[in-house]
PDB file of C-alpha atoms in Angstrom:
ATOM      1  CA  MET A1106     100.386  15.983  -6.978  1.00  0.00           C
ATOM      2  CA  ASN A1107     101.531  13.763  -4.140  1.00  0.00           C
ATOM      3  CA  ALA A1108     100.384  15.100  -0.764  1.00  0.00           C
ATOM      4  CA  VAL A1109     100.896  14.131   2.868  1.00  0.00           C
ATOM      5  CA  VAL A1110      98.555  15.271   5.633  1.00  0.00           C
ATOM      6  CA  LEU A1111     100.071  15.169   9.118  1.00  0.00           C
ATOM      7  CA  SER A1112      97.337  14.852  11.697  1.00  0.00           C
ATOM      8  CA  ALA A1113      96.228  12.828  14.700  1.00  0.00           C
ATOM      9  CA  GLY A1114      93.341  10.773  13.335  1.00  0.00           C
ATOM     10  CA  HIS A1115      90.590  10.408  10.749  1.00  0.00           C
ATOM     11  CA  GLY A1116      88.443  13.397  11.589  1.00  0.00           C
ATOM     12  CA  TRP A1117      86.027  15.392   9.432  1.00  0.00           C
ATOM     13  CA  HIS A1118      88.646  17.776   8.047  1.00  0.00           C
ATOM     14  CA  ASN A1119      90.989  14.946   7.057  1.00  0.00           C
ATOM     15  CA  ALA A1120      88.152  13.109   5.315  1.00  0.00           C
ATOM     16  CA  GLU A1121      87.303  16.301   3.398  1.00  0.00           C
ATOM     17  CA  LEU A1122      90.904  16.804   2.311  1.00  0.00           C
ATOM     18  CA  HIS A1123      91.262  13.179   1.254  1.00  0.00           C
ATOM     19  CA  ARG A1124      88.063  13.479  -0.812  1.00  0.00           C
ATOM     20  CA  ALA A1125      89.176  16.723  -2.448  1.00  0.00           C
ATOM     21  CA  PHE A1126      92.586  15.338  -3.396  1.00  0.00           C
ATOM     22  CA  ALA A1127      91.055  12.114  -4.753  1.00  0.00           C
ATOM     23  CA  GLU A1128      88.392  13.921  -6.804  1.00  0.00           C
ATOM     24  CA  ARG A1129      91.154  15.873  -8.533  1.00  0.00           C
ATOM     25  CA  GLY A1130      93.309  12.827  -9.206  1.00  0.00           C
ATOM     26  CA  HIS A1131      95.958  13.557  -6.570  1.00  0.00           C
ATOM     27  CA  ALA A1132      97.455  11.077  -4.114  1.00  0.00           C
ATOM     28  CA  CYS A1133      96.991  11.864  -0.430  1.00  0.00           C
ATOM     29  CA  ALA A1134      98.456   9.981   2.530  1.00  0.00           C
ATOM     30  CA  LEU A1135      97.112  10.673   6.026  1.00  0.00           C
ATOM     31  CA  LEU A1136      99.896  10.113   8.557  1.00  0.00           C
ATOM     32  CA  PRO A1137      99.942  10.539  12.362  1.00  0.00           C
ATOM     33  CA  ILE A1138     102.193  13.446  13.292  1.00  0.00           C
ATOM     34  CA  ALA A1139     103.382  11.604  16.422  1.00  0.00           C
ATOM     35  CA  ARG A1140     105.113   9.031  14.176  1.00  0.00           C
ATOM     36  CA  THR A1141     107.398  11.603  12.593  1.00  0.00           C
ATOM     37  CA  ARG A1142     111.029  10.472  12.848  1.00  0.00           C
ATOM     38  CA  VAL A1143     114.279  12.320  12.138  1.00  0.00           C
ATOM     39  CA  ALA A1144     117.334  10.278  11.134  1.00  0.00           C
ATOM     40  CA  ILE A1145     120.784  11.844  10.787  1.00  0.00           C
ATOM     41  CA  ALA A1146     123.616   9.857   9.208  1.00  0.00           C
ATOM     42  CA  ASP A1147     126.516  10.435   6.832  1.00  0.00           C
ATOM     43  CA  GLY A1148     125.877  14.170   6.685  1.00  0.00           C
ATOM     44  CA  ARG A1149     122.247  13.702   5.647  1.00  0.00           C
ATOM     45  CA  VAL A1150     119.010  14.469   7.457  1.00  0.00           C
ATOM     46  CA  ARG A1151     115.916  12.439   6.664  1.00  0.00           C
ATOM     47  CA  VAL A1152     112.528  13.469   8.101  1.00  0.00           C
ATOM     48  CA  GLU A1153     110.178  10.538   7.707  1.00  0.00           C
ATOM     49  CA  ASN A1154     106.840   9.261   8.883  1.00  0.00           C
ATOM     50  CA  SER A1155     105.677   5.655   8.835  1.00  0.00           C
ATOM     51  CA  GLY A1156     108.762   4.826   6.749  1.00  0.00           C
ATOM     52  CA  ARG A1157     107.994   7.544   4.189  1.00  0.00           C
ATOM     53  CA  ASP A1158     110.467  10.309   3.284  1.00  0.00           C
ATOM     54  CA  LEU A1159     108.395  13.461   3.785  1.00  0.00           C
ATOM     55  CA  ALA A1160     110.731  15.556   1.639  1.00  0.00           C
ATOM     56  CA  ALA A1161     109.660  13.482  -1.384  1.00  0.00           C
ATOM     57  CA  ALA A1162     106.057  14.691  -1.117  1.00  0.00           C
ATOM     58  CA  ASP A1163     104.921  17.581  -3.319  1.00  0.00           C
ATOM     59  CA  VAL A1164     103.196  19.154  -0.326  1.00  0.00           C
ATOM     60  CA  VAL A1165     102.942  18.430   3.399  1.00  0.00           C
ATOM     61  CA  LEU A1166      99.864  19.762   5.196  1.00  0.00           C
ATOM     62  CA  VAL A1167     100.194  20.067   8.957  1.00  0.00           C
ATOM     63  CA  ARG A1168      96.624  19.665  10.196  1.00  0.00           C
ATOM     64  CA  ILE A1169      97.347  19.490  13.915  1.00  0.00           C
ATOM     65  CA  PHE A1170     100.030  20.544  16.344  1.00  0.00           C
ATOM     66  CA  PRO A1171      99.042  18.654  19.497  1.00  0.00           C
ATOM     67  CA  ARG A1172      99.868  19.739  23.002  1.00  0.00           C
ATOM     68  CA  GLY A1173     102.745  17.913  24.627  1.00  0.00           C
ATOM     69  CA  SER A1174     105.766  18.323  26.840  1.00  0.00           C
ATOM     70  CA  LEU A1175     108.294  21.061  26.145  1.00  0.00           C
ATOM     71  CA  GLU A1176     110.608  18.503  24.554  1.00  0.00           C
ATOM     72  CA  GLN A1177     107.845  17.151  22.310  1.00  0.00           C
ATOM     73  CA  THR A1178     106.831  20.637  21.202  1.00  0.00           C
ATOM     74  CA  VAL A1179     110.408  21.669  20.416  1.00  0.00           C
ATOM     75  CA  TYR A1180     111.061  18.361  18.643  1.00  0.00           C
ATOM     76  CA  ARG A1181     108.024  18.701  16.382  1.00  0.00           C
ATOM     77  CA  MET A1182     108.979  22.243  15.410  1.00  0.00           C
ATOM     78  CA  ASP A1183     112.590  21.164  14.817  1.00  0.00           C
ATOM     79  CA  ALA A1184     111.414  18.374  12.500  1.00  0.00           C
ATOM     80  CA  LEU A1185     109.236  20.778  10.484  1.00  0.00           C
ATOM     81  CA  HIS A1186     112.014  23.359  10.197  1.00  0.00           C
ATOM     82  CA  LEU A1187     114.492  20.691   9.067  1.00  0.00           C
ATOM     83  CA  LEU A1188     111.970  19.434   6.519  1.00  0.00           C
ATOM     84  CA  ALA A1189     111.455  22.953   5.160  1.00  0.00           C
ATOM     85  CA  ALA A1190     115.235  23.454   4.967  1.00  0.00           C
ATOM     86  CA  GLN A1191     115.331  20.499   2.548  1.00  0.00           C
ATOM     87  CA  GLY A1192     113.033  22.387   0.203  1.00  0.00           C
ATOM     88  CA  ALA A1193     109.821  20.602   1.166  1.00  0.00           C
ATOM     89  CA  ARG A1194     106.584  22.499   0.555  1.00  0.00           C
ATOM     90  CA  LEU A1195     104.857  22.842   3.923  1.00  0.00           C
ATOM     91  CA  PHE A1196     101.400  24.309   4.252  1.00  0.00           C
ATOM     92  CA  ASN A1197     101.482  26.392   6.401  1.00  0.00           C
ATOM     93  CA  PRO A1198     105.239  27.018   6.681  1.00  0.00           C
ATOM     94  CA  PRO A1199     106.835  26.060  10.026  1.00  0.00           C
ATOM     95  CA  ALA A1200     107.501  29.698  10.941  1.00  0.00           C
ATOM     96  CA  CYS A1201     103.784  30.445  10.619  1.00  0.00           C
ATOM     97  CA  ILE A1202     102.804  27.464  12.762  1.00  0.00           C
ATOM     98  CA  GLU A1203     105.356  28.522  15.365  1.00  0.00           C
ATOM     99  CA  ARG A1204     103.892  32.028  15.474  1.00  0.00           C
ATOM    100  CA  THR A1205     100.235  31.033  15.582  1.00  0.00           C
ATOM    101  CA  VAL A1206     100.182  28.105  18.018  1.00  0.00           C
ATOM    102  CA  ASP A1207     101.388  30.568  20.661  1.00  0.00           C
ATOM    103  CA  LYS A1208      98.828  33.264  21.533  1.00  0.00           C
ATOM    104  CA  LEU A1209     101.442  35.585  23.015  1.00  0.00           C
ATOM    105  CA  TYR A1210     103.637  35.413  19.914  1.00  0.00           C
ATOM    106  CA  THR A1211     100.620  36.077  17.679  1.00  0.00           C
ATOM    107  CA  SER A1212      99.305  38.980  19.767  1.00  0.00           C
ATOM    108  CA  GLY A1213     102.727  40.597  20.001  1.00  0.00           C
ATOM    109  CA  LEU A1214     103.346  40.389  16.254  1.00  0.00           C
ATOM    110  CA  LEU A1215      99.909  41.810  15.449  1.00  0.00           C
ATOM    111  CA  ALA A1216     100.395  44.729  17.844  1.00  0.00           C
ATOM    112  CA  GLN A1217     103.890  45.462  16.510  1.00  0.00           C
ATOM    113  CA  ALA A1218     102.431  45.572  13.003  1.00  0.00           C
ATOM    114  CA  GLY A1219      99.925  48.219  14.085  1.00  0.00           C
ATOM    115  CA  LEU A1220      96.846  45.986  14.035  1.00  0.00           C
ATOM    116  CA  PRO A1221      94.327  46.708  16.811  1.00  0.00           C
ATOM    117  CA  THR A1222      94.148  44.021  19.481  1.00  0.00           C
ATOM    118  CA  PRO A1223      92.578  43.988  22.967  1.00  0.00           C
ATOM    119  CA  ARG A1224      94.772  44.983  25.884  1.00  0.00           C
ATOM    120  CA  THR A1225      96.654  41.894  27.035  1.00  0.00           C
ATOM    121  CA  VAL A1226      99.052  41.019  29.850  1.00  0.00           C
ATOM    122  CA  VAL A1227     101.091  37.817  30.015  1.00  0.00           C
ATOM    123  CA  CYS A1228     103.060  36.814  33.096  1.00  0.00           C
ATOM    124  CA  GLU A1229     104.037  33.739  35.099  1.00  0.00           C
ATOM    125  CA  ARG A1230     103.364  34.626  38.762  1.00  0.00           C
ATOM    126  CA  ALA A1231      99.924  34.482  40.356  1.00  0.00           C
ATOM    127  CA  ASP A1232     100.514  37.771  42.190  1.00  0.00           C
ATOM    128  CA  ASP A1233     101.440  39.491  38.920  1.00  0.00           C
ATOM    129  CA  ALA A1234      98.324  38.037  37.297  1.00  0.00           C
ATOM    130  CA  LEU A1235      96.182  39.563  40.063  1.00  0.00           C
ATOM    131  CA  VAL A1236      97.771  42.968  39.434  1.00  0.00           C
ATOM    132  CA  ALA A1237      97.128  42.567  35.704  1.00  0.00           C
ATOM    133  CA  TYR A1238      93.524  41.569  36.408  1.00  0.00           C
ATOM    134  CA  ALA A1239      92.979  44.919  38.124  1.00  0.00           C
ATOM    135  CA  GLU A1240      94.858  46.841  35.430  1.00  0.00           C
ATOM    136  CA  LEU A1241      92.596  45.349  32.758  1.00  0.00           C
ATOM    137  CA  GLY A1242      89.447  46.526  34.494  1.00  0.00           C
ATOM    138  CA  GLY A1243      88.513  43.525  36.610  1.00  0.00           C
ATOM    139  CA  ASP A1244      86.874  41.673  33.703  1.00  0.00           C
ATOM    140  CA  VAL A1245      89.215  39.459  31.713  1.00  0.00           C
ATOM    141  CA  ILE A1246      89.378  36.376  29.547  1.00  0.00           C
ATOM    142  CA  VAL A1247      92.063  33.975  30.743  1.00  0.00           C
ATOM    143  CA  LYS A1248      93.332  31.825  27.893  1.00  0.00           C
ATOM    144  CA  PRO A1249      95.837  28.980  27.646  1.00  0.00           C
ATOM    145  CA  LEU A1250      98.932  30.038  25.738  1.00  0.00           C
ATOM    146  CA  PHE A1251      98.404  27.038  23.459  1.00  0.00           C
ATOM    147  CA  GLY A1252      94.904  25.962  22.508  1.00  0.00           C
ATOM    148  CA  SER A1253      92.063  26.228  20.013  1.00  0.00           C
ATOM    149  CA  MET A1254      88.274  25.960  19.632  1.00  0.00           C
ATOM    150  CA  GLY A1255      87.778  28.007  22.801  1.00  0.00           C
ATOM    151  CA  LEU A1256      88.968  25.154  25.033  1.00  0.00           C
ATOM    152  CA  GLY A1257      90.398  26.193  28.376  1.00  0.00           C
ATOM    153  CA  MET A1258      89.206  29.808  28.167  1.00  0.00           C
ATOM    154  CA  THR A1259      87.640  31.331  31.264  1.00  0.00           C
ATOM    155  CA  ARG A1260      86.019  34.707  31.842  1.00  0.00           C
ATOM    156  CA  ILE A1261      86.711  36.177  35.287  1.00  0.00           C
ATOM    157  CA  SER A1262      84.975  39.250  36.663  1.00  0.00           C
ATOM    158  CA  ASP A1263      85.219  38.594  40.385  1.00  0.00           C
ATOM    159  CA  GLU A1264      88.383  39.252  42.406  1.00  0.00           C
ATOM    160  CA  ASP A1265      87.903  36.269  44.722  1.00  0.00           C
ATOM    161  CA  VAL A1266      87.411  33.948  41.744  1.00  0.00           C
ATOM    162  CA  ALA A1267      90.496  35.455  40.107  1.00  0.00           C
ATOM    163  CA  TYR A1268      92.555  34.698  43.219  1.00  0.00           C
ATOM    164  CA  ARG A1269      91.393  31.080  43.342  1.00  0.00           C
ATOM    165  CA  VAL A1270      91.900  30.471  39.604  1.00  0.00           C
ATOM    166  CA  PHE A1271      95.344  32.068  39.515  1.00  0.00           C
ATOM    167  CA  LYS A1272      96.513  30.140  42.577  1.00  0.00           C
ATOM    168  CA  ALA A1273      95.249  26.896  41.034  1.00  0.00           C
ATOM    169  CA  LEU A1274      97.094  27.641  37.793  1.00  0.00           C
ATOM    170  CA  GLU A1275     100.224  28.368  39.819  1.00  0.00           C
ATOM    171  CA  ILE A1276     100.318  24.721  40.897  1.00  0.00           C
ATOM    172  CA  GLU A1277     100.473  23.762  37.195  1.00  0.00           C
ATOM    173  CA  ARG A1278     103.326  26.258  36.639  1.00  0.00           C
ATOM    174  CA  ALA A1279     101.127  27.824  33.980  1.00  0.00           C
ATOM    175  CA  VAL A1280     101.707  31.038  32.086  1.00  0.00           C
ATOM    176  CA  TYR A1281      98.938  33.592  32.617  1.00  0.00           C
ATOM    177  CA  TYR A1282      97.525  35.090  29.414  1.00  0.00           C
ATOM    178  CA  LEU A1283      94.956  37.727  30.396  1.00  0.00           C
ATOM    179  CA  GLN A1284      92.995  39.712  27.836  1.00  0.00           C
ATOM    180  CA  GLU A1285      90.519  42.445  28.605  1.00  0.00           C
ATOM    181  CA  THR A1286      86.915  41.501  27.966  1.00  0.00           C
ATOM    182  CA  VAL A1287      85.584  43.496  25.031  1.00  0.00           C
ATOM    183  CA  ALA A1288      81.802  43.888  25.077  1.00  0.00           C
ATOM    184  CA  HIS A1289      80.657  42.587  21.700  1.00  0.00           C
ATOM    185  CA  GLY A1290      77.010  41.615  21.987  1.00  0.00           C
ATOM    186  CA  GLY A1291      77.755  37.903  21.649  1.00  0.00           C
ATOM    187  CA  ARG A1292      79.007  38.162  18.046  1.00  0.00           C
ATOM    188  CA  ASP A1293      82.335  38.003  16.238  1.00  0.00           C
ATOM    189  CA  VAL A1294      83.682  37.369  12.727  1.00  0.00           C
ATOM    190  CA  ARG A1295      85.767  34.506  11.343  1.00  0.00           C
ATOM    191  CA  ALA A1296      87.376  35.100   7.949  1.00  0.00           C
ATOM    192  CA  PHE A1297      89.065  32.304   6.011  1.00  0.00           C
ATOM    193  CA  VAL A1298      92.135  33.588   4.174  1.00  0.00           C
ATOM    194  CA  LEU A1299      93.618  31.511   1.359  1.00  0.00           C
ATOM    195  CA  GLY A1300      96.403  32.554  -0.976  1.00  0.00           C
ATOM    196  CA  GLY A1301      96.229  36.258  -0.154  1.00  0.00           C
ATOM    197  CA  ARG A1302      92.453  36.605  -0.530  1.00  0.00           C
ATOM    198  CA  ILE A1303      89.343  36.151   1.557  1.00  0.00           C
ATOM    199  CA  LEU A1304      87.723  32.869   0.591  1.00  0.00           C
ATOM    200  CA  ALA A1305      84.692  33.358   2.831  1.00  0.00           C
ATOM    201  CA  ALA A1306      83.589  34.865   6.113  1.00  0.00           C
ATOM    202  CA  ILE A1307      80.997  34.121   8.755  1.00  0.00           C
ATOM    203  CA  GLU A1308      79.509  35.892  11.708  1.00  0.00           C
ATOM    204  CA  ARG A1309      79.446  33.693  14.792  1.00  0.00           C
ATOM    205  CA  SER A1310      76.970  34.287  17.578  1.00  0.00           C
ATOM    206  CA  THR A1311      76.296  32.701  20.933  1.00  0.00           C
ATOM    207  CA  ARG A1312      73.109  30.776  21.538  1.00  0.00           C
ATOM    208  CA  ASP A1313      72.627  32.190  25.030  1.00  0.00           C
ATOM    209  CA  GLY A1314      73.913  35.752  24.679  1.00  0.00           C
ATOM    210  CA  GLY A1315      77.192  34.862  26.399  1.00  0.00           C
ATOM    211  CA  TRP A1316      80.719  35.706  25.354  1.00  0.00           C
ATOM    212  CA  ARG A1317      81.945  32.419  23.798  1.00  0.00           C
ATOM    213  CA  THR A1318      81.118  32.319  20.059  1.00  0.00           C
ATOM    214  CA  ASN A1319      83.171  29.344  18.830  1.00  0.00           C
ATOM    215  CA  VAL A1320      81.062  27.080  16.610  1.00  0.00           C
ATOM    216  CA  ALA A1321      82.861  24.097  18.139  1.00  0.00           C
ATOM    217  CA  ARG A1322      81.525  25.276  21.513  1.00  0.00           C
ATOM    218  CA  GLY A1323      77.916  25.645  20.409  1.00  0.00           C
ATOM    219  CA  GLY A1324      77.961  28.972  18.581  1.00  0.00           C
ATOM    220  CA  GLN A1325      75.844  29.636  15.477  1.00  0.00           C
ATOM    221  CA  ALA A1326      77.209  30.864  12.152  1.00  0.00           C
ATOM    222  CA  ARG A1327      75.906  32.715   9.108  1.00  0.00           C
ATOM    223  CA  ALA A1328      77.670  33.801   5.924  1.00  0.00           C
ATOM    224  CA  ILE A1329      78.502  37.507   5.641  1.00  0.00           C
ATOM    225  CA  SER A1330      80.379  39.925   3.396  1.00  0.00           C
ATOM    226  CA  LEU A1331      83.226  41.842   4.999  1.00  0.00           C
ATOM    227  CA  THR A1332      83.756  45.587   4.851  1.00  0.00           C
ATOM    228  CA  SER A1333      86.856  46.909   3.111  1.00  0.00           C
ATOM    229  CA  GLN A1334      88.338  47.679   6.525  1.00  0.00           C
ATOM    230  CA  GLN A1335      87.750  44.126   7.729  1.00  0.00           C
ATOM    231  CA  ILE A1336      89.239  42.659   4.539  1.00  0.00           C
ATOM    232  CA  ASP A1337      92.351  44.783   4.963  1.00  0.00           C
ATOM    233  CA  MET A1338      92.728  43.789   8.617  1.00  0.00           C
ATOM    234  CA  CYS A1339      92.361  40.072   7.887  1.00  0.00           C
ATOM    235  CA  LEU A1340      94.806  40.035   4.987  1.00  0.00           C
ATOM    236  CA  ARG A1341      97.334  42.074   6.958  1.00  0.00           C
ATOM    237  CA  ALA A1342      97.020  39.735   9.937  1.00  0.00           C
ATOM    238  CA  ALA A1343      97.663  36.677   7.741  1.00  0.00           C
ATOM    239  CA  ARG A1344     100.720  38.359   6.190  1.00  0.00           C
ATOM    240  CA  VAL A1345     102.124  39.308   9.598  1.00  0.00           C
ATOM    241  CA  VAL A1346     102.299  35.651  10.677  1.00  0.00           C
ATOM    242  CA  GLY A1347     103.323  34.396   7.220  1.00  0.00           C
ATOM    243  CA  ALA A1348     100.177  32.321   6.647  1.00  0.00           C
ATOM    244  CA  GLU A1349      99.170  30.953   3.247  1.00  0.00           C
ATOM    245  CA  TYR A1350      95.843  30.037   4.765  1.00  0.00           C
ATOM    246  CA  ALA A1351      94.414  31.093   8.090  1.00  0.00           C
ATOM    247  CA  GLY A1352      91.326  31.665  10.153  1.00  0.00           C
ATOM    248  CA  VAL A1353      91.319  35.289  11.311  1.00  0.00           C
ATOM    249  CA  ASP A1354      88.960  36.259  14.119  1.00  0.00           C
ATOM    250  CA  LEU A1355      87.684  39.826  14.437  1.00  0.00           C
ATOM    251  CA  LEU A1356      85.728  41.352  17.272  1.00  0.00           C
ATOM    252  CA  CYS A1357      83.644  44.494  16.878  1.00  0.00           C
ATOM    253  CA  GLY A1358      83.121  46.206  20.198  1.00  0.00           C
ATOM    254  CA  LEU A1359      79.846  47.890  21.100  1.00  0.00           C
ATOM    255  CA  ASP A1360      81.690  51.181  20.508  1.00  0.00           C
ATOM    256  CA  GLY A1361      82.335  50.147  16.878  1.00  0.00           C
ATOM    257  CA  ALA A1362      86.082  49.526  17.315  1.00  0.00           C
ATOM    258  CA  GLN A1363      87.443  46.498  15.449  1.00  0.00           C
ATOM    259  CA  HIS A1364      89.959  44.138  17.079  1.00  0.00           C
ATOM    260  CA  VAL A1365      91.958  41.206  15.728  1.00  0.00           C
ATOM    261  CA  ILE A1366      91.485  38.508  18.350  1.00  0.00           C
ATOM    262  CA  GLU A1367      93.298  35.544  16.851  1.00  0.00           C
ATOM    263  CA  VAL A1368      95.025  34.173  13.769  1.00  0.00           C
ATOM    264  CA  ASN A1369      94.769  30.396  13.477  1.00  0.00           C
ATOM    265  CA  GLY A1370      97.490  28.897  11.283  1.00  0.00           C
ATOM    266  CA  ILE A1371      95.873  25.440  11.333  1.00  0.00           C
ATOM    267  CA  PRO A1372      92.265  26.539  10.922  1.00  0.00           C
ATOM    268  CA  GLY A1373      89.173  24.398  10.877  1.00  0.00           C
ATOM    269  CA  TRP A1374      86.351  25.177   8.467  1.00  0.00           C
ATOM    270  CA  GLN A1375      83.444  22.867   9.254  1.00  0.00           C
ATOM    271  CA  GLY A1376      81.219  25.670  10.575  1.00  0.00           C
ATOM    272  CA  LEU A1377      82.246  28.028   7.783  1.00  0.00           C
ATOM    273  CA  GLN A1378      81.516  25.414   5.115  1.00  0.00           C
ATOM    274  CA  ALA A1379      78.119  24.615   6.612  1.00  0.00           C
ATOM    275  CA  ALA A1380      77.177  28.311   6.636  1.00  0.00           C
ATOM    276  CA  THR A1381      78.516  29.209   3.179  1.00  0.00           C
ATOM    277  CA  GLY A1382      78.140  25.967   1.193  1.00  0.00           C
ATOM    278  CA  LEU A1383      81.692  26.322  -0.137  1.00  0.00           C
ATOM    279  CA  ASP A1384      83.882  23.292  -0.758  1.00  0.00           C
ATOM    280  CA  VAL A1385      86.751  24.665   1.341  1.00  0.00           C
ATOM    281  CA  ALA A1386      88.922  21.560   1.037  1.00  0.00           C
ATOM    282  CA  GLY A1387      88.504  21.725  -2.734  1.00  0.00           C
ATOM    283  CA  HIS A1388      89.662  25.343  -2.791  1.00  0.00           C
ATOM    284  CA  ILE A1389      92.690  24.422  -0.668  1.00  0.00           C
ATOM    285  CA  VAL A1390      93.669  21.575  -2.991  1.00  0.00           C
ATOM    286  CA  ASP A1391      93.159  23.769  -6.089  1.00  0.00           C
ATOM    287  CA  HIS A1392      95.401  26.424  -4.537  1.00  0.00           C
ATOM    288  CA  LEU A1393      98.114  23.874  -3.758  1.00  0.00           C
ATOM    289  CA  ALA A1394      97.950  22.405  -7.247  1.00  0.00           C
ATOM    290  CA  GLN A1395      98.233  25.844  -8.807  1.00  0.00           C
ATOM    291  CA  CYS A1396     101.243  26.690  -6.670  1.00  0.00           C
ATOM    292  CA  ALA A1397     102.879  23.370  -7.558  1.00  0.00           C
ATOM    293  CA  LEU A1398     102.807  24.123 -11.304  1.00  0.00           C
ATOM    294  CA  PRO A1399     106.254  24.821 -12.783  1.00  0.00           C
TER     295      PRO A1399
END
């Protein structure tokens, strides 16, 4: 198998993937996604990177979708869609990445599919955000529309602070994504879905009893087994966004109600691997190799 990993550098996840491919006798090229180039001539479209025709690879893993200008974001998605239209095997598919890099798109699709999610309001005027803040009970999590690892998230439970934050975001011409704060005792669940099954799951907890549980932001993790209800919710959430692999985050409120918080179509697994001892990259490569068999 000849694989290409599109990323932005030589981080831990890329090193793990490169190792897993090499151990199984597969070629793996790590290429910077920002060097992707689309050439159109003589009725043909060629999507390439660093002089390499990406359509010739057996599989293309998109390991990052970096923030950028509107034009850069649209261009990157266009390139992936054109590559998929040529029959290239992308993991995850472009449609999934498009749905999951955008929190509004993800939340809307989950809700339309009947999956329980926290009450959410998205708008683009500071005054409307203040109205939504009150509607959601005066205790909200404000999240960037695009983002991961808990970066840029802010909890607001004071009206004066809400006014100042929303007015500051107005200068940036930001979109306001407000989600009600669900009391959860400082714990949530991350399930790793691969090929229509749960590979592993962890419970994440805060070190200080706060609300932010992301391992990348200092949270702790331990391996757990999911209930049948949680398994069903996670697999349904992955199917809704069209993900072959995904990190699905669940929140259990103090009242026992389960919520799907997020579906990450380019998930990390460093914390999950440390807590479970699984070779996640190896499982990903084995899945890709199995799918590539004639």
